[in-house]
Coordinates of C-alpha atoms in Angstrom, one line a residue:
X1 CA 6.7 -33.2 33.1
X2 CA 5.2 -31.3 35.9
X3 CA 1.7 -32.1 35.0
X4 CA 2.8 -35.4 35.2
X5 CA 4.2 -34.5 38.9
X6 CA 0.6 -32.8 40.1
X7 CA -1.5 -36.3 39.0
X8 CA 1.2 -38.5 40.5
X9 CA 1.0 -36.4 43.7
X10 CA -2.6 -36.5 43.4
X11 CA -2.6 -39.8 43.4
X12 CA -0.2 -40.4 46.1
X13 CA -2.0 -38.3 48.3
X14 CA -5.2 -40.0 47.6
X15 CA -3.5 -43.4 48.9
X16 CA -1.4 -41.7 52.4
X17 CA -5.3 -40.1 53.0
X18 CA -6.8 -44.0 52.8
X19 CA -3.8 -45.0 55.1
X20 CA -4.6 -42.7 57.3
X21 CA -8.3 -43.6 57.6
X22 CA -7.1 -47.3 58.2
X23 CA -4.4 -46.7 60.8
X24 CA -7.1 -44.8 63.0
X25 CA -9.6 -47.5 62.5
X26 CA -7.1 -49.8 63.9
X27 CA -5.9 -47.4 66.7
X28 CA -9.5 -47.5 67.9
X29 CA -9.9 -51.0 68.0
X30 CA -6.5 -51.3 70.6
X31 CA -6.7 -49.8 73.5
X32 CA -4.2 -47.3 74.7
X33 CA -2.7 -46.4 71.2
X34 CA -1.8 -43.7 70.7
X35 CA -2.9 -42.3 67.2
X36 CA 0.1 -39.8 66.4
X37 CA 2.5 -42.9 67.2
X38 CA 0.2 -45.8 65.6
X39 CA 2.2 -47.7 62.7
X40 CA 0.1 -50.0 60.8
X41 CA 2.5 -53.4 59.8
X42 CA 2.6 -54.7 56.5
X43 CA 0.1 -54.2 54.0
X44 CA -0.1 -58.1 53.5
X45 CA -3.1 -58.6 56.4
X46 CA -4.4 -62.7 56.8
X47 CA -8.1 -62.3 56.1
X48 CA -9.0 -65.5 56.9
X49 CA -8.1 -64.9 60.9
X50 CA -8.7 -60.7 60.9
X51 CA -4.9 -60.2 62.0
X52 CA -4.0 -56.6 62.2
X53 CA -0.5 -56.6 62.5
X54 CA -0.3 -52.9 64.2
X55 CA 2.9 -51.9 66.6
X56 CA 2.1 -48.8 68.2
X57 CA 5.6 -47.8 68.8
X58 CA 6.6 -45.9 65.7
X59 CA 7.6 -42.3 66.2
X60 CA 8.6 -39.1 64.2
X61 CA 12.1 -40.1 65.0
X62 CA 12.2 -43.3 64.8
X63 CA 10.9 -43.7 61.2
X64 CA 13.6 -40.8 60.0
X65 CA 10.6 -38.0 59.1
X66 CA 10.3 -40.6 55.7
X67 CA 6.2 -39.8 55.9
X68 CA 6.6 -36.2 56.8
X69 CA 9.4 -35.4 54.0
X70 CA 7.1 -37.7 51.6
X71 CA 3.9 -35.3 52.5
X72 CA 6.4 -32.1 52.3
X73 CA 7.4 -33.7 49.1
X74 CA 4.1 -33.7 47.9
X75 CA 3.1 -30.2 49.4
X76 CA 5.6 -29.0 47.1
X77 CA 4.9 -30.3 43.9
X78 CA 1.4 -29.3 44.9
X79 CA 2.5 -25.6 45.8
X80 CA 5.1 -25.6 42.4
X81 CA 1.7 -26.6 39.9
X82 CA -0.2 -23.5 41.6
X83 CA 2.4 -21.6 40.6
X84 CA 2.5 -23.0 37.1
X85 CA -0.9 -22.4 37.1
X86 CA -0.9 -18.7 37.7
X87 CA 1.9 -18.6 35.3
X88 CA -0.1 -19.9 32.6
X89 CA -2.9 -17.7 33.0
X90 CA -0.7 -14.9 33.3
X91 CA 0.7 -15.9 30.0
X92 CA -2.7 -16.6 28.3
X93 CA -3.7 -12.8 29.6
X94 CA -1.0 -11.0 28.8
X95 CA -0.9 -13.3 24.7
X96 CA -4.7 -11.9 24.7
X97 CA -3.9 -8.3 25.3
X98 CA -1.1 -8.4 22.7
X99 CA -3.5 -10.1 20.4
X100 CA -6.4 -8.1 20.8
X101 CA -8.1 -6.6 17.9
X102 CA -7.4 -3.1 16.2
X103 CA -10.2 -1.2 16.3
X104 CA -10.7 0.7 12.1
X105 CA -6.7 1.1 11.7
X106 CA -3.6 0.0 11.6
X107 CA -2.3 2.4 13.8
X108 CA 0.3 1.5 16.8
X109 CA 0.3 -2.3 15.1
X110 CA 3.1 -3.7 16.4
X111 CA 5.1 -6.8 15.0
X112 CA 5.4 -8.6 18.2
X113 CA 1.7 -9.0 18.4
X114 CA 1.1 -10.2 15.0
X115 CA -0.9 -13.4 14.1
X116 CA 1.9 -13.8 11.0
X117 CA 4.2 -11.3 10.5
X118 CA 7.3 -10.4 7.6
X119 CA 9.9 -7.8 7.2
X120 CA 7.4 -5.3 5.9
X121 CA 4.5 -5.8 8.3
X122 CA 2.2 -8.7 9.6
X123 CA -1.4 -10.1 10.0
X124 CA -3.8 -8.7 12.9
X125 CA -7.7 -8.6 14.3
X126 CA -9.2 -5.7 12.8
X127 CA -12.4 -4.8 14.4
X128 CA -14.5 -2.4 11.7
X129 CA -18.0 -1.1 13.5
X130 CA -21.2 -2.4 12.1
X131 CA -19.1 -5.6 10.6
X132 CA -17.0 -7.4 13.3
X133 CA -13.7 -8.5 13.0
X134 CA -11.7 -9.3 10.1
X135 CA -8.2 -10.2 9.1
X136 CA -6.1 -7.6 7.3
X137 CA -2.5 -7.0 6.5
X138 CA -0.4 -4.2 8.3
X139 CA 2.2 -2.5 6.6
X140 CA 4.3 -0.8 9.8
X141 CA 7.5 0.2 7.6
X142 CA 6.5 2.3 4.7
X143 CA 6.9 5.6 5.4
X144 CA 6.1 5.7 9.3
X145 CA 3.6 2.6 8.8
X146 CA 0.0 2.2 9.4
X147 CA -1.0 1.1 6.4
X148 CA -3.9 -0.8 5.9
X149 CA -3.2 -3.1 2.2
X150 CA -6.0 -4.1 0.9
X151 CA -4.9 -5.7 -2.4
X152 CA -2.0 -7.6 -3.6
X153 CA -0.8 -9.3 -6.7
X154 CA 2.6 -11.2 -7.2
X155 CA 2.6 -14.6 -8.7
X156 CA -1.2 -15.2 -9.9
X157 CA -1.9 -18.1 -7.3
X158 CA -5.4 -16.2 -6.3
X159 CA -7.9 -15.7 -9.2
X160 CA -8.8 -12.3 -9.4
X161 CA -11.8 -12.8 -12.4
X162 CA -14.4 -13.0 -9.8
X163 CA -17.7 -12.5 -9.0
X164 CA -19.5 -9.3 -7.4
X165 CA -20.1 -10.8 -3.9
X166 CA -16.5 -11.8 -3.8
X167 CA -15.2 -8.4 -4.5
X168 CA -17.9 -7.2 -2.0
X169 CA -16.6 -9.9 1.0
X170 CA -13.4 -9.9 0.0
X171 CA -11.0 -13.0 -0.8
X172 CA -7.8 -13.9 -1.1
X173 CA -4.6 -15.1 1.3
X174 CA -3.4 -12.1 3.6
X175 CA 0.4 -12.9 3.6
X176 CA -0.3 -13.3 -0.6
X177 CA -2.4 -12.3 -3.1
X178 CA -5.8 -11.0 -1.5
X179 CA -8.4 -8.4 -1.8
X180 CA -9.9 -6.9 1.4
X181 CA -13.2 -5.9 0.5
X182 CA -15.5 -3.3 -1.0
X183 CA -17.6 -3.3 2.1
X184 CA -14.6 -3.1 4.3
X185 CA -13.0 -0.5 2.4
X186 CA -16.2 1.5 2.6
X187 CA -16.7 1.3 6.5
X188 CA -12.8 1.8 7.0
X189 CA -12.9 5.3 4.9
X190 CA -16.2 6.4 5.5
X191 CA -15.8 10.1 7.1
X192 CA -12.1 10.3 7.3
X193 CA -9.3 11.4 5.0
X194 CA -7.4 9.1 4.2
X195 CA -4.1 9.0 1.7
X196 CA -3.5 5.9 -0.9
X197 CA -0.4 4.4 -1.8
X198 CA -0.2 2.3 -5.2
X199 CA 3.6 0.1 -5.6
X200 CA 4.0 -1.7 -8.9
X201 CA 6.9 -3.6 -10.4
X202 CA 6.7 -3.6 -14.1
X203 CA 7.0 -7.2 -15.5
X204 CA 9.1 -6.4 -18.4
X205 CA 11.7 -4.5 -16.7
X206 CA 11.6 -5.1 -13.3
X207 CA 11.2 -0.9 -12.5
X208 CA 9.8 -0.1 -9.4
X209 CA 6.7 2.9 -9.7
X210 CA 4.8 3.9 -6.6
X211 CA 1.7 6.0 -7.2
X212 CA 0.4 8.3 -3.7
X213 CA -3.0 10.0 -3.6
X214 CA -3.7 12.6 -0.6
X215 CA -7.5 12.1 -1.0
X216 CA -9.0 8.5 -0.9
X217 CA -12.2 7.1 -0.5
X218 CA -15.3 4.6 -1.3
X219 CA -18.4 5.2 -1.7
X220 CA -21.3 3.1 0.2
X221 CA -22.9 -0.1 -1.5
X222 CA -26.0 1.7 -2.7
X223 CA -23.3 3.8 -4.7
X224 CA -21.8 0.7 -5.8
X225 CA -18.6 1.7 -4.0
X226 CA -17.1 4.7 -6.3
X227 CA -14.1 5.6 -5.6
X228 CA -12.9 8.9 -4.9
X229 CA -9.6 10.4 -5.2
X230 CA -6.9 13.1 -5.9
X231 CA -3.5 14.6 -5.3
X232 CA -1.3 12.8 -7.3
X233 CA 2.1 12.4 -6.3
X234 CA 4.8 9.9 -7.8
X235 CA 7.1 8.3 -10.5
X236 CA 4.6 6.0 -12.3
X237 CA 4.7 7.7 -15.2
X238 CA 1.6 9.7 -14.7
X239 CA -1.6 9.6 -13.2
X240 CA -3.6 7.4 -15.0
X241 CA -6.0 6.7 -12.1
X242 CA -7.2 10.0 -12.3
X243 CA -9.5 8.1 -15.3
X244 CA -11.4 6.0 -12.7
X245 CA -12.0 9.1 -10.3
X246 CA -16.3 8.7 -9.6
X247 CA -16.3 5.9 -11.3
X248 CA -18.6 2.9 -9.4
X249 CA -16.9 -0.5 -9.3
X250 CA -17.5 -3.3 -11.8
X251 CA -17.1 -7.1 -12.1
X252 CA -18.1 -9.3 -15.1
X253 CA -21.9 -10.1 -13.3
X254 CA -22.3 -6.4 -12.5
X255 CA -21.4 -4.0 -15.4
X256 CA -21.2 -0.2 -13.6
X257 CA -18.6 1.5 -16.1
X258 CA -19.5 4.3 -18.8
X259 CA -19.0 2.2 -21.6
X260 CA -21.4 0.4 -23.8
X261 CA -19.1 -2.8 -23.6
X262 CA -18.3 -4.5 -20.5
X263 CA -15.0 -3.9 -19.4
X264 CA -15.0 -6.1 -16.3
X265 CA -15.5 -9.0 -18.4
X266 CA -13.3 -7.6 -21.5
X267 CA -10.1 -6.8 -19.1
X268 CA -11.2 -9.9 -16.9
X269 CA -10.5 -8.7 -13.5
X270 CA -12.9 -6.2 -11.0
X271 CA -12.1 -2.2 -10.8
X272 CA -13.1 1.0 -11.1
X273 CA -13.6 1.1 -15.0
X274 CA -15.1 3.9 -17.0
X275 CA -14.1 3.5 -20.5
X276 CA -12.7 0.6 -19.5
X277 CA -9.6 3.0 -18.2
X278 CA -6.0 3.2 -18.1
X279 CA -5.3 0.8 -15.4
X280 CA -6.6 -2.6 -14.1
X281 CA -4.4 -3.9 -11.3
X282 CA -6.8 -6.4 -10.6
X283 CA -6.8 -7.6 -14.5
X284 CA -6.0 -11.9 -15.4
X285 CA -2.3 -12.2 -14.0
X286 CA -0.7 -13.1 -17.4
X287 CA 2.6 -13.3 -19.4
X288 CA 1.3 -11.2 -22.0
X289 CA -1.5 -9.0 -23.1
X290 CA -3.2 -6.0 -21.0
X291 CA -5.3 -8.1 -18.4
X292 CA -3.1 -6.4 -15.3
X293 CA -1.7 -3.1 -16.0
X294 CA -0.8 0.3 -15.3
X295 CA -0.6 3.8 -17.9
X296 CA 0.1 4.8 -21.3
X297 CA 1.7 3.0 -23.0
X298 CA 0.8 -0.4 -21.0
X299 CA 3.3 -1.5 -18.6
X300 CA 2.0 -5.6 -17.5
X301 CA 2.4 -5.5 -13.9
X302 CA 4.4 -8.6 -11.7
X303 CA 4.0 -6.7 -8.5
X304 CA 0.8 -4.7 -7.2
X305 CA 0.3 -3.6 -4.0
X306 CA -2.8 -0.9 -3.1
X307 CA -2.7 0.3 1.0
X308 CA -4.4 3.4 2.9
X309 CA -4.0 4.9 5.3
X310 CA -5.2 8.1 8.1
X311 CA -3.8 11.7 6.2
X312 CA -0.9 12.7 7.9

């Protein structure tokens, strides 16, 4: 509405200025008017005979102050989008400072600047060095928060029997299922300690497990990302991802593990598989069978959720 205002004021303002011009033309051509008290008559002028109905009598009194309150008026509105202006731009600064990127962590994320956002945490900028920005999801309630998640499973909408270059990139929906990225997982835990978190819900029964390492890490490309790590501490029923400590990743094109089969395309899914292991969280999402699971014996898995972050 008050854009509206500005471009009708605009406009008026465009028409008083050409009134103007035309009342001093006629001034001129009459002599002894006075400019400030020169009215020009009706707009309806005989062009046929050049009449110029003018009656230099009209004063600031006279007319009421109509003109001047109409230019005030104007002024105004004028003055009022300025301020709506500077308002906007305030707005767009301070939306861009909120928004701006993380820079390698999910530290100090807050919800309020979130691109999406959900009772556990919310999507944000994350600027990694040497790649640029990407999207990733922020757990800020987990035990003190920070967390960066970089995989998900919970209702096997996102196809997780992929390619190498897609585990590599990354893929996925970041308020869903998703995978974050080999190469971003390698750039974010290069030369830092960082601690893992692993949460499962068991299909069958619903149980909730969580699974915490103190020591996390993945190896560069040239190593074919292998994953490090240690310190074992939880209630999912033991640590079976002890098994995939050193191990280099896999996916059904690449075949890294220490077995003479290929597990990626066996367990169809993209992990860390020696002997084909004790766990593939990123295993076919299915009803039955041990595509997407978890220890000894096999628990099938509903809910996965893998996150990192800076050791405590």
């Amino acid at each position: 509405m008050r854009i509206a205002c500005g471009i009708i004021a605009s406009y008026l303002l465009v028409i008083i200025s050409a009134a103007d011009q035309h009342e001093a033309m006629l001034c001129k051509a009459r002599p002894g008017c006075q400019l400030a008290k020169c009215d020009p008559g009706p707009l309806s002028v005989s062009l046929k005979t050049n009449e110029y109905p003018v009656t230099c009598v009209r004063t600031s009194v006279q007319d009421g102050g109509e003109y001047n309150e109409l230019k005030n008026a104007i002024q105004s509105i004028q003055a009022e989008n300025e301020l709506m202006k500077n308002e906007i731009i305030t707005l767009k600064t301070n939306d861009a400072a909120m928004r701006k990127p993380l820079v390698k962590s999910c530290d100090g994320a807050k919800l309020d600047s979130a691109l999406a956002r959900n009772v556990s945490g919310g999507v944000f900028n994350l600027y990694i060095p040497t790649m640029g920005f990407t999207g990733v999801f922020c757990d800020i309630t987990d035990e003190g928060g920070n967390w960066i998640v970089f995989q998900r499973r919970m209702n096997g909408r996102v196809d997780f029997y992929r390619n190498w270059d897609d585990y590599v990139k990354g893929f996925g929906d970041l308020q869903g299922e998703y995978w974050l990225g080999l190469e971003a997982l390698y750039r974010l835990t290069n030369g830092e300690k960082m601690e893992l978190q692993i949460n499962m819900i068991t299909r069958d029964t619903g149980t909730y497990w969580f699974a915490k390492y103190s020591n996390f890490q993945i190896g560069s490309g040239s190593d074919k990302y292998r994953l490090t790590v240690s310190g074992y501490y939880g209630n999912a029923t033991r640590d079976v991802f002890f098994y995939h400590n050193n191990q280099q990743f896999s996916t059904k094109d690449a075949d890294h593990d220490d077995s003479t089969a290929n597990c990626a395309s066996n367990l169809e899914g993209g992990w860390w598989y020696g002997r084909c292991g004790s766990s593939n969280l990123n295993g076919n999402y299915i009803e039955t069978g041990k595509k997407g699971f978890w220890g000894h014996p096999f628990r099938i898995l509903r809910y996965s959720e893998m996150k990192f972050r800076k050791k405590l």
